Structure formats: C-alpha cells, structure tokens
C-alpha cells in the first residue's frame, strides 16, 4: 500500500471517528461555542451604583394638588391562577403571593383581561402605544441571532409542549433593530408632556436601536434588563432549574448573562438577585421623586425562564 493511500485511509478513519463523537454532541458543542463567543463580544462590567435624578414639581404645586404618581408593574409569564388570590396559587398554594394579593384586595381586581397579542413583545408594544402591533408591523417576538436555528438542532423530545415554527422574515432583521417604531407615541411620552418624570426598570423588548430604546421613547431614565440571568449560573447562592426538554430554555442558558445597562450605556452586573435588584431600584426611584409627579414602569423578568432562585428562598 502506498503512502498516499495510507494517508487517505487514515484521514477517512479520523473523520469518521470525529463524526461519531461530534454528531451526537453537536448541540452541546454549538451552544458552548455560542456562550464563549458572546462573552467575548459583549463583556459585562462590574457593578455600578445608579444615581436616579431628583427634582421638584415643574409647576410648583403642593403635594395635595400634585398629579397622582403612577407605578405600572408588569410580570412576565405569570398566570392569574399562579396567584393565591386568583384561585389557590401555583404548586397547590405552596408559593403564596401575599403582597400581590393585598393590592387586589385593597384596590380593583379586573377578572376579564385581554392581551392585544398572544406573544410577548407585541403585547408589550400595545401596552406602551395603545395600538395593535399589526398596525405598525410589529407582529413577532424578537429573538437573538441564531436562536431559532439552534433550537432546531435539539432532538425531538416527547415532553416538548409545542413545535418550533421559525419566522423567516423576522429572523432577517438584526435583533436590536426589531421593535416598535420610534414614530409610535408611547404612554411615557404622553405622561412626560403632562408634567411627569418618567422612569423604566427591567424588561423592554421593543428594540434598542434607531430610536426604539426606552430612554429614546419617552423615558427620562431607563435601567434595562440587558440579558436574562437572575444570578450567574455558578453563584454560590443560586439554585438553577434547567428544562432540558425545551430547546429555547437550552439556548437561554447558553446565551444569557447577568447584566443590566443604564440609559443605553455599557452592560454591568447587578449586586443581587435580579428581581430583588429591580425592586430595590424601583424603591429608589420612588424616593428620588417624592417631590414631583412620576411614572414608573417596572417590568419584571420574573417568572420567565431561565428558572433560578436564591438558595435561601429555595430552602
């Protein structure tokens, strides 16, 4: 046998061996590569303190005559029957929601609520604009580059709740450019014109570029959920619950960081569990604006996946 034939046979054997190793593990290899690449492309800085602006009523009114403050709290992926007030609560009532329940008991509880869209981001656009997303071409939830393609690599699992239906037209647009057009008039813009100081904390999901970011859509200040982990995966005080049957969940664990950004600045790490951090910052906004009318849009990421809890809460 000639040397060239030996080399060819050896190469074929090597490729077959690599194929036998790589193909069954293709998903893990791709996701690990994605995770490494994203961490290099978008490094997350150290924790930063935020100095929320303070001020007085622009019209000099007394507290009794001042416009009422508005705090809009939006939870993510929270069903009405997940609340103990709404019928027992999640897990047979083992996770009570006393603070939300008290708001319902002391205020007004609407039992018939309808979303303007059955998916995440377009329904948020409707809340902010008062219009159906189809009116301005925002019909699909923006997803990061490669998310749907990678989801397709995951082998079929009998526990999957739904099939992945990729939207090719939506995928052709860069993630930061997907959102509600800057020409839409937002609730924040209307309230700013009425004399309110406006602040946003948490999830936005209505675009970041071309004038679509919260701080460009009527909010004076915006503390953006830049990624989506509640704590770093290797944090000593975190308990992670990975849903292996869900391809989107697998992508989120690989692609997401523990990061926020302020008014379009560079991303940095919060100093505590994300939900607690957003809540603490909301309290800081309320305290900073005690002398003027304000609108606070507190858009929590909880209870959306990836599922993470502090060890203290879990135990």
PDB file of C-alpha atoms in Angstrom:
ATOM      1  CA  UNK A   1       0.000   0.000   0.000  1.00  0.00           C
ATOM      2  CA  UNK A   2       1.382   3.378  -0.993  1.00  0.00           C
ATOM      3  CA  UNK A   3       1.945   6.184   1.474  1.00  0.00           C
ATOM      4  CA  UNK A   4      -0.778   8.334  -0.155  1.00  0.00           C
ATOM      5  CA  UNK A   5      -3.349   5.550   0.208  1.00  0.00           C
ATOM      6  CA  UNK A   6      -2.391   5.055   3.859  1.00  0.00           C
ATOM      7  CA  UNK A   7      -2.806   8.804   4.423  1.00  0.00           C
ATOM      8  CA  UNK A   8      -6.206   8.779   2.704  1.00  0.00           C
ATOM      9  CA  UNK A   9      -7.434   5.789   4.690  1.00  0.00           C
ATOM     10  CA  UNK A  10      -6.124   7.323   7.904  1.00  0.00           C
ATOM     11  CA  UNK A  11      -7.863  10.605   7.116  1.00  0.00           C
ATOM     12  CA  UNK A  12     -11.161   8.853   6.422  1.00  0.00           C
ATOM     13  CA  UNK A  13     -10.929   6.891   9.676  1.00  0.00           C
ATOM     14  CA  UNK A  14     -10.147  10.106  11.572  1.00  0.00           C
ATOM     15  CA  UNK A  15     -13.109  11.939  10.006  1.00  0.00           C
ATOM     16  CA  UNK A  16     -15.460   9.049  10.746  1.00  0.00           C
ATOM     17  CA  UNK A  17     -14.243   8.941  14.347  1.00  0.00           C
ATOM     18  CA  UNK A  18     -14.720  12.697  14.698  1.00  0.00           C
ATOM     19  CA  UNK A  19     -18.180  12.407  13.183  1.00  0.00           C
ATOM     20  CA  UNK A  20     -19.149   9.688  15.646  1.00  0.00           C
ATOM     21  CA  UNK A  21     -18.044  11.935  18.502  1.00  0.00           C
ATOM     22  CA  UNK A  22     -19.247  15.305  17.205  1.00  0.00           C
ATOM     23  CA  UNK A  23     -22.664  14.476  15.716  1.00  0.00           C
ATOM     24  CA  UNK A  24     -24.285  13.118  18.888  1.00  0.00           C
ATOM     25  CA  UNK A  25     -22.861  16.095  20.792  1.00  0.00           C
ATOM     26  CA  UNK A  26     -23.445  18.737  18.127  1.00  0.00           C
ATOM     27  CA  UNK A  27     -25.935  20.670  20.224  1.00  0.00           C
ATOM     28  CA  UNK A  28     -23.618  20.974  23.234  1.00  0.00           C
ATOM     29  CA  UNK A  29     -20.679  21.920  21.039  1.00  0.00           C
ATOM     30  CA  UNK A  30     -22.647  24.652  19.263  1.00  0.00           C
ATOM     31  CA  UNK A  31     -24.143  26.052  22.484  1.00  0.00           C
ATOM     32  CA  UNK A  32     -20.807  26.083  24.304  1.00  0.00           C
ATOM     33  CA  UNK A  33     -19.197  27.818  21.339  1.00  0.00           C
ATOM     34  CA  UNK A  34     -22.029  30.365  21.284  1.00  0.00           C
ATOM     35  CA  UNK A  35     -21.673  31.031  25.006  1.00  0.00           C
ATOM     36  CA  UNK A  36     -17.924  31.598  24.688  1.00  0.00           C
ATOM     37  CA  UNK A  37     -18.305  33.873  21.647  1.00  0.00           C
ATOM     38  CA  UNK A  38     -20.988  36.059  23.234  1.00  0.00           C
ATOM     39  CA  UNK A  39     -18.937  36.586  26.376  1.00  0.00           C
ATOM     40  CA  UNK A  40     -16.076  37.856  24.216  1.00  0.00           C
ATOM     41  CA  UNK A  41     -18.320  40.119  22.125  1.00  0.00           C
ATOM     42  CA  UNK A  42     -20.243  41.731  24.985  1.00  0.00           C
ATOM     43  CA  UNK A  43     -18.192  41.770  28.189  1.00  0.00           C
ATOM     44  CA  UNK A  44     -20.135  42.662  31.329  1.00  0.00           C
ATOM     45  CA  UNK A  45     -18.608  45.233  33.650  1.00  0.00           C
ATOM     46  CA  UNK A  46     -18.552  45.347  37.431  1.00  0.00           C
ATOM     47  CA  UNK A  47     -21.489  46.593  39.491  1.00  0.00           C
ATOM     48  CA  UNK A  48     -22.284  50.312  39.270  1.00  0.00           C
ATOM     49  CA  UNK A  49     -24.346  52.487  41.577  1.00  0.00           C
ATOM     50  CA  UNK A  50     -27.164  54.414  39.912  1.00  0.00           C
ATOM     51  CA  UNK A  51     -27.895  57.987  40.917  1.00  0.00           C
ATOM     52  CA  UNK A  52     -31.540  58.491  39.992  1.00  0.00           C
ATOM     53  CA  UNK A  53     -32.340  62.112  39.246  1.00  0.00           C
ATOM     54  CA  UNK A  54     -34.320  64.187  41.722  1.00  0.00           C
ATOM     55  CA  UNK A  55     -36.398  67.289  41.242  1.00  0.00           C
ATOM     56  CA  UNK A  56     -39.446  69.302  42.178  1.00  0.00           C
ATOM     57  CA  UNK A  57     -42.835  69.673  40.574  1.00  0.00           C
ATOM     58  CA  UNK A  58     -42.277  71.777  37.432  1.00  0.00           C
ATOM     59  CA  UNK A  59     -45.490  73.663  38.199  1.00  0.00           C
ATOM     60  CA  UNK A  60     -44.685  74.192  41.880  1.00  0.00           C
ATOM     61  CA  UNK A  61     -47.857  72.534  43.145  1.00  0.00           C
ATOM     62  CA  UNK A  62     -48.289  71.374  46.722  1.00  0.00           C
ATOM     63  CA  UNK A  63     -48.478  67.608  47.367  1.00  0.00           C
ATOM     64  CA  UNK A  64     -52.253  67.861  47.753  1.00  0.00           C
ATOM     65  CA  UNK A  65     -52.667  69.425  44.300  1.00  0.00           C
ATOM     66  CA  UNK A  66     -49.944  67.470  42.510  1.00  0.00           C
ATOM     67  CA  UNK A  67     -50.750  64.949  39.784  1.00  0.00           C
ATOM     68  CA  UNK A  68     -51.041  61.379  41.141  1.00  0.00           C
ATOM     69  CA  UNK A  69     -47.984  59.182  40.801  1.00  0.00           C
ATOM     70  CA  UNK A  70     -48.314  56.132  38.544  1.00  0.00           C
ATOM     71  CA  UNK A  71     -46.492  52.826  39.082  1.00  0.00           C
ATOM     72  CA  UNK A  72     -47.125  50.187  36.406  1.00  0.00           C
ATOM     73  CA  UNK A  73     -45.793  46.760  37.430  1.00  0.00           C
ATOM     74  CA  UNK A  74     -45.676  44.094  34.731  1.00  0.00           C
ATOM     75  CA  UNK A  75     -44.800  40.464  35.478  1.00  0.00           C
ATOM     76  CA  UNK A  76     -43.620  38.091  32.759  1.00  0.00           C
ATOM     77  CA  UNK A  77     -45.210  34.685  32.149  1.00  0.00           C
ATOM     78  CA  UNK A  78     -47.287  34.901  35.321  1.00  0.00           C
ATOM     79  CA  UNK A  79     -50.751  33.386  35.055  1.00  0.00           C
ATOM     80  CA  UNK A  80     -53.720  34.695  37.007  1.00  0.00           C
ATOM     81  CA  UNK A  81     -54.078  31.297  38.681  1.00  0.00           C
ATOM     82  CA  UNK A  82     -50.440  31.455  39.834  1.00  0.00           C
ATOM     83  CA  UNK A  83     -51.606  33.971  42.442  1.00  0.00           C
ATOM     84  CA  UNK A  84     -53.144  32.741  45.665  1.00  0.00           C
ATOM     85  CA  UNK A  85     -55.745  35.483  45.254  1.00  0.00           C
ATOM     86  CA  UNK A  86     -56.706  34.070  41.854  1.00  0.00           C
ATOM     87  CA  UNK A  87     -57.622  30.572  42.872  1.00  0.00           C
ATOM     88  CA  UNK A  88     -55.113  28.894  45.150  1.00  0.00           C
ATOM     89  CA  UNK A  89     -51.787  29.691  43.571  1.00  0.00           C
ATOM     90  CA  UNK A  90     -49.014  27.738  41.918  1.00  0.00           C
ATOM     91  CA  UNK A  91     -47.994  24.318  43.258  1.00  0.00           C
ATOM     92  CA  UNK A  92     -51.157  23.949  45.277  1.00  0.00           C
ATOM     93  CA  UNK A  93     -50.636  27.212  47.112  1.00  0.00           C
ATOM     94  CA  UNK A  94     -47.164  26.364  48.399  1.00  0.00           C
ATOM     95  CA  UNK A  95     -45.819  29.598  46.872  1.00  0.00           C
ATOM     96  CA  UNK A  96     -48.118  32.295  48.327  1.00  0.00           C
ATOM     97  CA  UNK A  97     -48.264  35.798  46.856  1.00  0.00           C
ATOM     98  CA  UNK A  98     -49.440  37.933  49.812  1.00  0.00           C
ATOM     99  CA  UNK A  99     -48.190  41.301  48.542  1.00  0.00           C
ATOM    100  CA  UNK A 100     -49.859  40.996  45.142  1.00  0.00           C
ATOM    101  CA  UNK A 101     -52.969  39.663  46.865  1.00  0.00           C
ATOM    102  CA  UNK A 102     -53.117  42.736  49.112  1.00  0.00           C
ATOM    103  CA  UNK A 103     -53.065  45.056  46.083  1.00  0.00           C
ATOM    104  CA  UNK A 104     -56.062  43.204  44.659  1.00  0.00           C
ATOM    105  CA  UNK A 105     -57.942  43.222  47.959  1.00  0.00           C
ATOM    106  CA  UNK A 106     -57.354  46.906  48.665  1.00  0.00           C
ATOM    107  CA  UNK A 107     -57.811  48.108  45.099  1.00  0.00           C
ATOM    108  CA  UNK A 108     -59.658  46.989  41.989  1.00  0.00           C
ATOM    109  CA  UNK A 109     -59.316  43.474  40.585  1.00  0.00           C
ATOM    110  CA  UNK A 110     -60.226  43.007  36.916  1.00  0.00           C
ATOM    111  CA  UNK A 111     -61.290  39.440  36.174  1.00  0.00           C
ATOM    112  CA  UNK A 112     -61.540  39.783  32.385  1.00  0.00           C
ATOM    113  CA  UNK A 113     -58.300  40.960  30.830  1.00  0.00           C
ATOM    114  CA  UNK A 114     -57.341  40.581  27.189  1.00  0.00           C
ATOM    115  CA  UNK A 115     -53.888  40.867  25.631  1.00  0.00           C
ATOM    116  CA  UNK A 116     -53.594  42.671  22.308  1.00  0.00           C
ATOM    117  CA  UNK A 117     -51.327  39.885  21.050  1.00  0.00           C
ATOM    118  CA  UNK A 118     -50.682  36.291  22.037  1.00  0.00           C
ATOM    119  CA  UNK A 119     -46.902  36.720  22.109  1.00  0.00           C
ATOM    120  CA  UNK A 120     -44.532  38.644  24.337  1.00  0.00           C
ATOM    121  CA  UNK A 121     -43.113  41.740  22.667  1.00  0.00           C
ATOM    122  CA  UNK A 122     -46.121  42.775  20.527  1.00  0.00           C
ATOM    123  CA  UNK A 123     -48.347  42.712  23.619  1.00  0.00           C
ATOM    124  CA  UNK A 124     -45.828  44.958  25.397  1.00  0.00           C
ATOM    125  CA  UNK A 125     -45.886  47.303  22.427  1.00  0.00           C
ATOM    126  CA  UNK A 126     -49.665  47.505  22.760  1.00  0.00           C
ATOM    127  CA  UNK A 127     -49.371  48.406  26.444  1.00  0.00           C
ATOM    128  CA  UNK A 128     -46.936  51.207  25.628  1.00  0.00           C
ATOM    129  CA  UNK A 129     -48.670  52.516  22.490  1.00  0.00           C
ATOM    130  CA  UNK A 130     -52.330  51.630  22.925  1.00  0.00           C
ATOM    131  CA  UNK A 131     -52.305  50.100  19.432  1.00  0.00           C
ATOM    132  CA  UNK A 132     -52.227  46.614  17.971  1.00  0.00           C
ATOM    133  CA  UNK A 133     -48.742  45.640  16.826  1.00  0.00           C
ATOM    134  CA  UNK A 134     -50.146  44.734  13.418  1.00  0.00           C
ATOM    135  CA  UNK A 135     -50.925  48.428  12.908  1.00  0.00           C
ATOM    136  CA  UNK A 136     -47.223  49.218  12.702  1.00  0.00           C
ATOM    137  CA  UNK A 137     -45.677  45.941  11.537  1.00  0.00           C
ATOM    138  CA  UNK A 138     -44.579  44.519  14.882  1.00  0.00           C
ATOM    139  CA  UNK A 139     -46.176  41.082  14.975  1.00  0.00           C
ATOM    140  CA  UNK A 140     -43.467  38.714  16.210  1.00  0.00           C
ATOM    141  CA  UNK A 141     -41.343  38.460  19.331  1.00  0.00           C
ATOM    142  CA  UNK A 142     -37.713  39.424  18.545  1.00  0.00           C
ATOM    143  CA  UNK A 143     -35.226  36.640  19.187  1.00  0.00           C
ATOM    144  CA  UNK A 144     -31.418  36.834  19.319  1.00  0.00           C
ATOM    145  CA  UNK A 145     -29.464  35.786  16.207  1.00  0.00           C
ATOM    146  CA  UNK A 146     -29.392  32.027  15.705  1.00  0.00           C
ATOM    147  CA  UNK A 147     -31.867  31.211  18.458  1.00  0.00           C
ATOM    148  CA  UNK A 148     -34.467  29.507  16.285  1.00  0.00           C
ATOM    149  CA  UNK A 149     -31.860  27.768  14.127  1.00  0.00           C
ATOM    150  CA  UNK A 150     -30.146  26.350  17.209  1.00  0.00           C
ATOM    151  CA  UNK A 151     -33.490  25.303  18.661  1.00  0.00           C
ATOM    152  CA  UNK A 152     -33.949  23.187  15.549  1.00  0.00           C
ATOM    153  CA  UNK A 153     -30.796  21.216  16.391  1.00  0.00           C
ATOM    154  CA  UNK A 154     -32.316  19.859  19.570  1.00  0.00           C
ATOM    155  CA  UNK A 155     -33.560  16.287  19.110  1.00  0.00           C
ATOM    156  CA  UNK A 156     -37.295  15.822  19.402  1.00  0.00           C
ATOM    157  CA  UNK A 157     -38.334  15.207  22.968  1.00  0.00           C
ATOM    158  CA  UNK A 158     -41.754  13.692  23.734  1.00  0.00           C
ATOM    159  CA  UNK A 159     -42.103  16.183  26.591  1.00  0.00           C
ATOM    160  CA  UNK A 160     -41.954  19.191  24.262  1.00  0.00           C
ATOM    161  CA  UNK A 161     -45.080  21.294  24.582  1.00  0.00           C
ATOM    162  CA  UNK A 162     -45.014  22.771  21.088  1.00  0.00           C
ATOM    163  CA  UNK A 163     -43.207  22.709  17.767  1.00  0.00           C
ATOM    164  CA  UNK A 164     -40.742  25.421  16.800  1.00  0.00           C
ATOM    165  CA  UNK A 165     -42.116  27.470  13.903  1.00  0.00           C
ATOM    166  CA  UNK A 166     -39.390  29.819  12.646  1.00  0.00           C
ATOM    167  CA  UNK A 167     -40.453  33.174  11.225  1.00  0.00           C
ATOM    168  CA  UNK A 168     -38.014  33.720   8.373  1.00  0.00           C
ATOM    169  CA  UNK A 169     -38.947  37.353   7.702  1.00  0.00           C
ATOM    170  CA  UNK A 170     -38.456  38.312  11.352  1.00  0.00           C
ATOM    171  CA  UNK A 171     -35.120  36.495  11.529  1.00  0.00           C
ATOM    172  CA  UNK A 172     -33.756  38.551   8.624  1.00  0.00           C
ATOM    173  CA  UNK A 173     -33.653  41.698  10.798  1.00  0.00           C
ATOM    174  CA  UNK A 174     -30.888  42.307  13.331  1.00  0.00           C
ATOM    175  CA  UNK A 175     -32.091  41.792  16.913  1.00  0.00           C
ATOM    176  CA  UNK A 176     -31.539  45.372  18.122  1.00  0.00           C
ATOM    177  CA  UNK A 177     -33.472  46.677  15.091  1.00  0.00           C
ATOM    178  CA  UNK A 178     -36.568  44.588  15.855  1.00  0.00           C
ATOM    179  CA  UNK A 179     -39.074  46.618  17.799  1.00  0.00           C
ATOM    180  CA  UNK A 180     -41.777  49.227  17.957  1.00  0.00           C
ATOM    181  CA  UNK A 181     -41.105  52.080  15.505  1.00  0.00           C
ATOM    182  CA  UNK A 182     -39.847  55.279  17.089  1.00  0.00           C
ATOM    183  CA  UNK A 183     -42.735  57.084  15.401  1.00  0.00           C
ATOM    184  CA  UNK A 184     -45.223  55.454  17.786  1.00  0.00           C
ATOM    185  CA  UNK A 185     -46.358  57.669  20.658  1.00  0.00           C
ATOM    186  CA  UNK A 186     -45.789  55.907  23.960  1.00  0.00           C
ATOM    187  CA  UNK A 187     -47.511  56.198  27.308  1.00  0.00           C
ATOM    188  CA  UNK A 188     -44.266  57.631  28.679  1.00  0.00           C
ATOM    189  CA  UNK A 189     -44.229  60.394  26.060  1.00  0.00           C
ATOM    190  CA  UNK A 190     -47.822  61.355  26.831  1.00  0.00           C
ATOM    191  CA  UNK A 191     -47.168  61.493  30.564  1.00  0.00           C
ATOM    192  CA  UNK A 192     -43.919  63.426  30.089  1.00  0.00           C
ATOM    193  CA  UNK A 193     -45.878  66.043  28.145  1.00  0.00           C
ATOM    194  CA  UNK A 194     -48.313  66.196  31.078  1.00  0.00           C
ATOM    195  CA  UNK A 195     -45.511  67.038  33.516  1.00  0.00           C
ATOM    196  CA  UNK A 196     -44.451  63.607  34.761  1.00  0.00           C
ATOM    197  CA  UNK A 197     -40.894  62.436  35.313  1.00  0.00           C
ATOM    198  CA  UNK A 198     -40.717  59.020  33.639  1.00  0.00           C
ATOM    199  CA  UNK A 199     -38.580  56.014  34.597  1.00  0.00           C
ATOM    200  CA  UNK A 200     -38.331  52.478  33.246  1.00  0.00           C
ATOM    201  CA  UNK A 201     -36.850  49.492  35.061  1.00  0.00           C
ATOM    202  CA  UNK A 202     -36.483  45.949  33.719  1.00  0.00           C
ATOM    203  CA  UNK A 203     -37.540  44.311  30.511  1.00  0.00           C
ATOM    204  CA  UNK A 204     -38.243  46.383  27.398  1.00  0.00           C
ATOM    205  CA  UNK A 205     -38.099  44.051  24.360  1.00  0.00           C
ATOM    206  CA  UNK A 206     -39.272  46.778  21.987  1.00  0.00           C
ATOM    207  CA  UNK A 207     -35.964  47.439  20.251  1.00  0.00           C
ATOM    208  CA  UNK A 208     -32.703  49.113  21.199  1.00  0.00           C
ATOM    209  CA  UNK A 209     -31.503  50.862  18.029  1.00  0.00           C
ATOM    210  CA  UNK A 210     -32.890  53.560  15.738  1.00  0.00           C
ATOM    211  CA  UNK A 211     -34.683  55.462  18.475  1.00  0.00           C
ATOM    212  CA  UNK A 212     -36.538  52.411  19.821  1.00  0.00           C
ATOM    213  CA  UNK A 213     -34.879  52.103  23.242  1.00  0.00           C
ATOM    214  CA  UNK A 214     -36.882  53.013  26.335  1.00  0.00           C
ATOM    215  CA  UNK A 215     -34.670  56.044  27.031  1.00  0.00           C
ATOM    216  CA  UNK A 216     -35.466  57.221  23.480  1.00  0.00           C
ATOM    217  CA  UNK A 217     -39.195  56.517  23.676  1.00  0.00           C
ATOM    218  CA  UNK A 218     -40.255  58.957  26.351  1.00  0.00           C
ATOM    219  CA  UNK A 219     -38.495  57.653  29.454  1.00  0.00           C
ATOM    220  CA  UNK A 220     -36.187  60.126  31.166  1.00  0.00           C
ATOM    221  CA  UNK A 221     -34.294  57.240  32.747  1.00  0.00           C
ATOM    222  CA  UNK A 222     -34.097  53.569  31.841  1.00  0.00           C
ATOM    223  CA  UNK A 223     -32.488  50.695  33.732  1.00  0.00           C
ATOM    224  CA  UNK A 224     -32.626  47.978  31.097  1.00  0.00           C
ATOM    225  CA  UNK A 225     -32.537  44.241  31.608  1.00  0.00           C
ATOM    226  CA  UNK A 226     -29.632  43.767  29.212  1.00  0.00           C
ATOM    227  CA  UNK A 227     -29.667  39.972  29.192  1.00  0.00           C
ATOM    228  CA  UNK A 228     -31.628  37.448  31.255  1.00  0.00           C
ATOM    229  CA  UNK A 229     -29.935  35.553  34.089  1.00  0.00           C
ATOM    230  CA  UNK A 230     -31.205  36.238  37.606  1.00  0.00           C
ATOM    231  CA  UNK A 231     -27.762  35.383  39.015  1.00  0.00           C
ATOM    232  CA  UNK A 232     -24.582  33.957  37.479  1.00  0.00           C
ATOM    233  CA  UNK A 233     -25.032  30.222  36.956  1.00  0.00           C
ATOM    234  CA  UNK A 234     -22.077  29.438  39.212  1.00  0.00           C
ATOM    235  CA  UNK A 235     -23.050  31.847  42.002  1.00  0.00           C
ATOM    236  CA  UNK A 236     -22.792  30.116  45.414  1.00  0.00           C
ATOM    237  CA  UNK A 237     -26.268  31.298  46.430  1.00  0.00           C
ATOM    238  CA  UNK A 238     -28.200  30.286  43.303  1.00  0.00           C
ATOM    239  CA  UNK A 239     -30.291  27.211  42.531  1.00  0.00           C
ATOM    240  CA  UNK A 240     -30.677  26.553  38.794  1.00  0.00           C
ATOM    241  CA  UNK A 241     -33.540  24.575  37.269  1.00  0.00           C
ATOM    242  CA  UNK A 242     -32.773  23.716  33.645  1.00  0.00           C
ATOM    243  CA  UNK A 243     -35.655  22.479  31.491  1.00  0.00           C
ATOM    244  CA  UNK A 244     -33.754  20.044  29.281  1.00  0.00           C
ATOM    245  CA  UNK A 245     -36.808  19.194  27.163  1.00  0.00           C
ATOM    246  CA  UNK A 246     -37.186  22.807  25.992  1.00  0.00           C
ATOM    247  CA  UNK A 247     -34.816  23.903  23.182  1.00  0.00           C
ATOM    248  CA  UNK A 248     -35.433  27.569  23.904  1.00  0.00           C
ATOM    249  CA  UNK A 249     -34.514  27.061  27.553  1.00  0.00           C
ATOM    250  CA  UNK A 250     -31.243  25.430  26.500  1.00  0.00           C
ATOM    251  CA  UNK A 251     -30.452  28.406  24.295  1.00  0.00           C
ATOM    252  CA  UNK A 252     -31.191  30.878  27.094  1.00  0.00           C
ATOM    253  CA  UNK A 253     -28.770  29.204  29.490  1.00  0.00           C
ATOM    254  CA  UNK A 254     -26.010  29.333  26.879  1.00  0.00           C
ATOM    255  CA  UNK A 255     -26.646  32.814  25.513  1.00  0.00           C
ATOM    256  CA  UNK A 256     -27.621  34.906  28.508  1.00  0.00           C
ATOM    257  CA  UNK A 257     -25.586  36.885  31.013  1.00  0.00           C
ATOM    258  CA  UNK A 258     -26.279  38.508  34.372  1.00  0.00           C
ATOM    259  CA  UNK A 259     -26.360  42.097  33.158  1.00  0.00           C
ATOM    260  CA  UNK A 260     -28.229  45.399  33.033  1.00  0.00           C
ATOM    261  CA  UNK A 261     -27.481  48.769  31.443  1.00  0.00           C
ATOM    262  CA  UNK A 262     -28.489  52.329  32.244  1.00  0.00           C
ATOM    263  CA  UNK A 263     -29.691  54.794  29.592  1.00  0.00           C
ATOM    264  CA  UNK A 264     -28.040  52.877  26.769  1.00  0.00           C
ATOM    265  CA  UNK A 265     -24.657  52.586  28.496  1.00  0.00           C
ATOM    266  CA  UNK A 266     -22.343  49.599  28.739  1.00  0.00           C
ATOM    267  CA  UNK A 267     -23.717  46.492  30.484  1.00  0.00           C
ATOM    268  CA  UNK A 268     -22.788  45.823  34.099  1.00  0.00           C
ATOM    269  CA  UNK A 269     -23.651  43.243  36.738  1.00  0.00           C
ATOM    270  CA  UNK A 270     -26.309  43.951  39.402  1.00  0.00           C
ATOM    271  CA  UNK A 271     -25.358  43.471  43.047  1.00  0.00           C
ATOM    272  CA  UNK A 272     -28.046  40.908  43.918  1.00  0.00           C
ATOM    273  CA  UNK A 273     -30.717  38.556  42.560  1.00  0.00           C
ATOM    274  CA  UNK A 274     -32.278  40.304  39.558  1.00  0.00           C
ATOM    275  CA  UNK A 275     -35.864  40.531  40.831  1.00  0.00           C
ATOM    276  CA  UNK A 276     -34.676  41.889  44.181  1.00  0.00           C
ATOM    277  CA  UNK A 277     -32.356  44.323  42.396  1.00  0.00           C
ATOM    278  CA  UNK A 278     -35.130  45.719  40.199  1.00  0.00           C
ATOM    279  CA  UNK A 279     -37.425  46.050  43.215  1.00  0.00           C
ATOM    280  CA  UNK A 280     -34.758  47.886  45.227  1.00  0.00           C
ATOM    281  CA  UNK A 281     -34.143  50.251  42.322  1.00  0.00           C
ATOM    282  CA  UNK A 282     -37.884  50.882  41.996  1.00  0.00           C
ATOM    283  CA  UNK A 283     -37.971  51.917  45.658  1.00  0.00           C
ATOM    284  CA  UNK A 284     -35.016  54.228  44.964  1.00  0.00           C
ATOM    285  CA  UNK A 285     -36.903  55.841  42.059  1.00  0.00           C
ATOM    286  CA  UNK A 286     -39.941  56.438  44.262  1.00  0.00           C
ATOM    287  CA  UNK A 287     -37.800  58.025  46.970  1.00  0.00           C
ATOM    288  CA  UNK A 288     -35.903  60.179  44.464  1.00  0.00           C
ATOM    289  CA  UNK A 289     -39.132  61.556  43.012  1.00  0.00           C
ATOM    290  CA  UNK A 290     -41.065  62.232  46.208  1.00  0.00           C
ATOM    291  CA  UNK A 291     -41.310  65.937  45.342  1.00  0.00           C
ATOM    292  CA  UNK A 292     -42.645  65.655  41.795  1.00  0.00           C
ATOM    293  CA  UNK A 293     -45.190  63.554  39.879  1.00  0.00           C
ATOM    294  CA  UNK A 294     -43.621  60.466  38.339  1.00  0.00           C
ATOM    295  CA  UNK A 295     -44.484  57.490  36.151  1.00  0.00           C
ATOM    296  CA  UNK A 296     -42.560  54.301  36.921  1.00  0.00           C
ATOM    297  CA  UNK A 297     -42.785  51.346  34.548  1.00  0.00           C
ATOM    298  CA  UNK A 298     -41.435  48.357  36.485  1.00  0.00           C
ATOM    299  CA  UNK A 299     -41.267  45.450  34.039  1.00  0.00           C
ATOM    300  CA  UNK A 300     -40.046  42.418  35.944  1.00  0.00           C
ATOM    301  CA  UNK A 301     -38.449  39.486  34.097  1.00  0.00           C
ATOM    302  CA  UNK A 302     -39.860  37.042  36.667  1.00  0.00           C
ATOM    303  CA  UNK A 303     -41.358  34.486  36.421  1.00  0.00           C
ATOM    304  CA  UNK A 304     -39.900  33.896  32.928  1.00  0.00           C
ATOM    305  CA  UNK A 305     -37.265  31.244  32.281  1.00  0.00           C
ATOM    306  CA  UNK A 306     -34.426  30.531  32.887  1.00  0.00           C
ATOM    307  CA  UNK A 307     -35.648  29.352  36.276  1.00  0.00           C
ATOM    308  CA  UNK A 308     -33.306  30.441  39.063  1.00  0.00           C
ATOM    309  CA  UNK A 309     -33.913  31.033  42.747  1.00  0.00           C
ATOM    310  CA  UNK A 310     -31.805  32.175  45.645  1.00  0.00           C
ATOM    311  CA  UNK A 311     -30.769  29.280  47.843  1.00  0.00           C
ATOM    312  CA  UNK A 312     -32.466  30.953  50.809  1.00  0.00           C
ATOM    313  CA  UNK A 313     -35.831  31.107  49.022  1.00  0.00           C
ATOM    314  CA  UNK A 314     -35.464  27.594  47.651  1.00  0.00           C
ATOM    315  CA  UNK A 315     -34.703  26.042  51.015  1.00  0.00           C
TER     316      UNK A 315
END
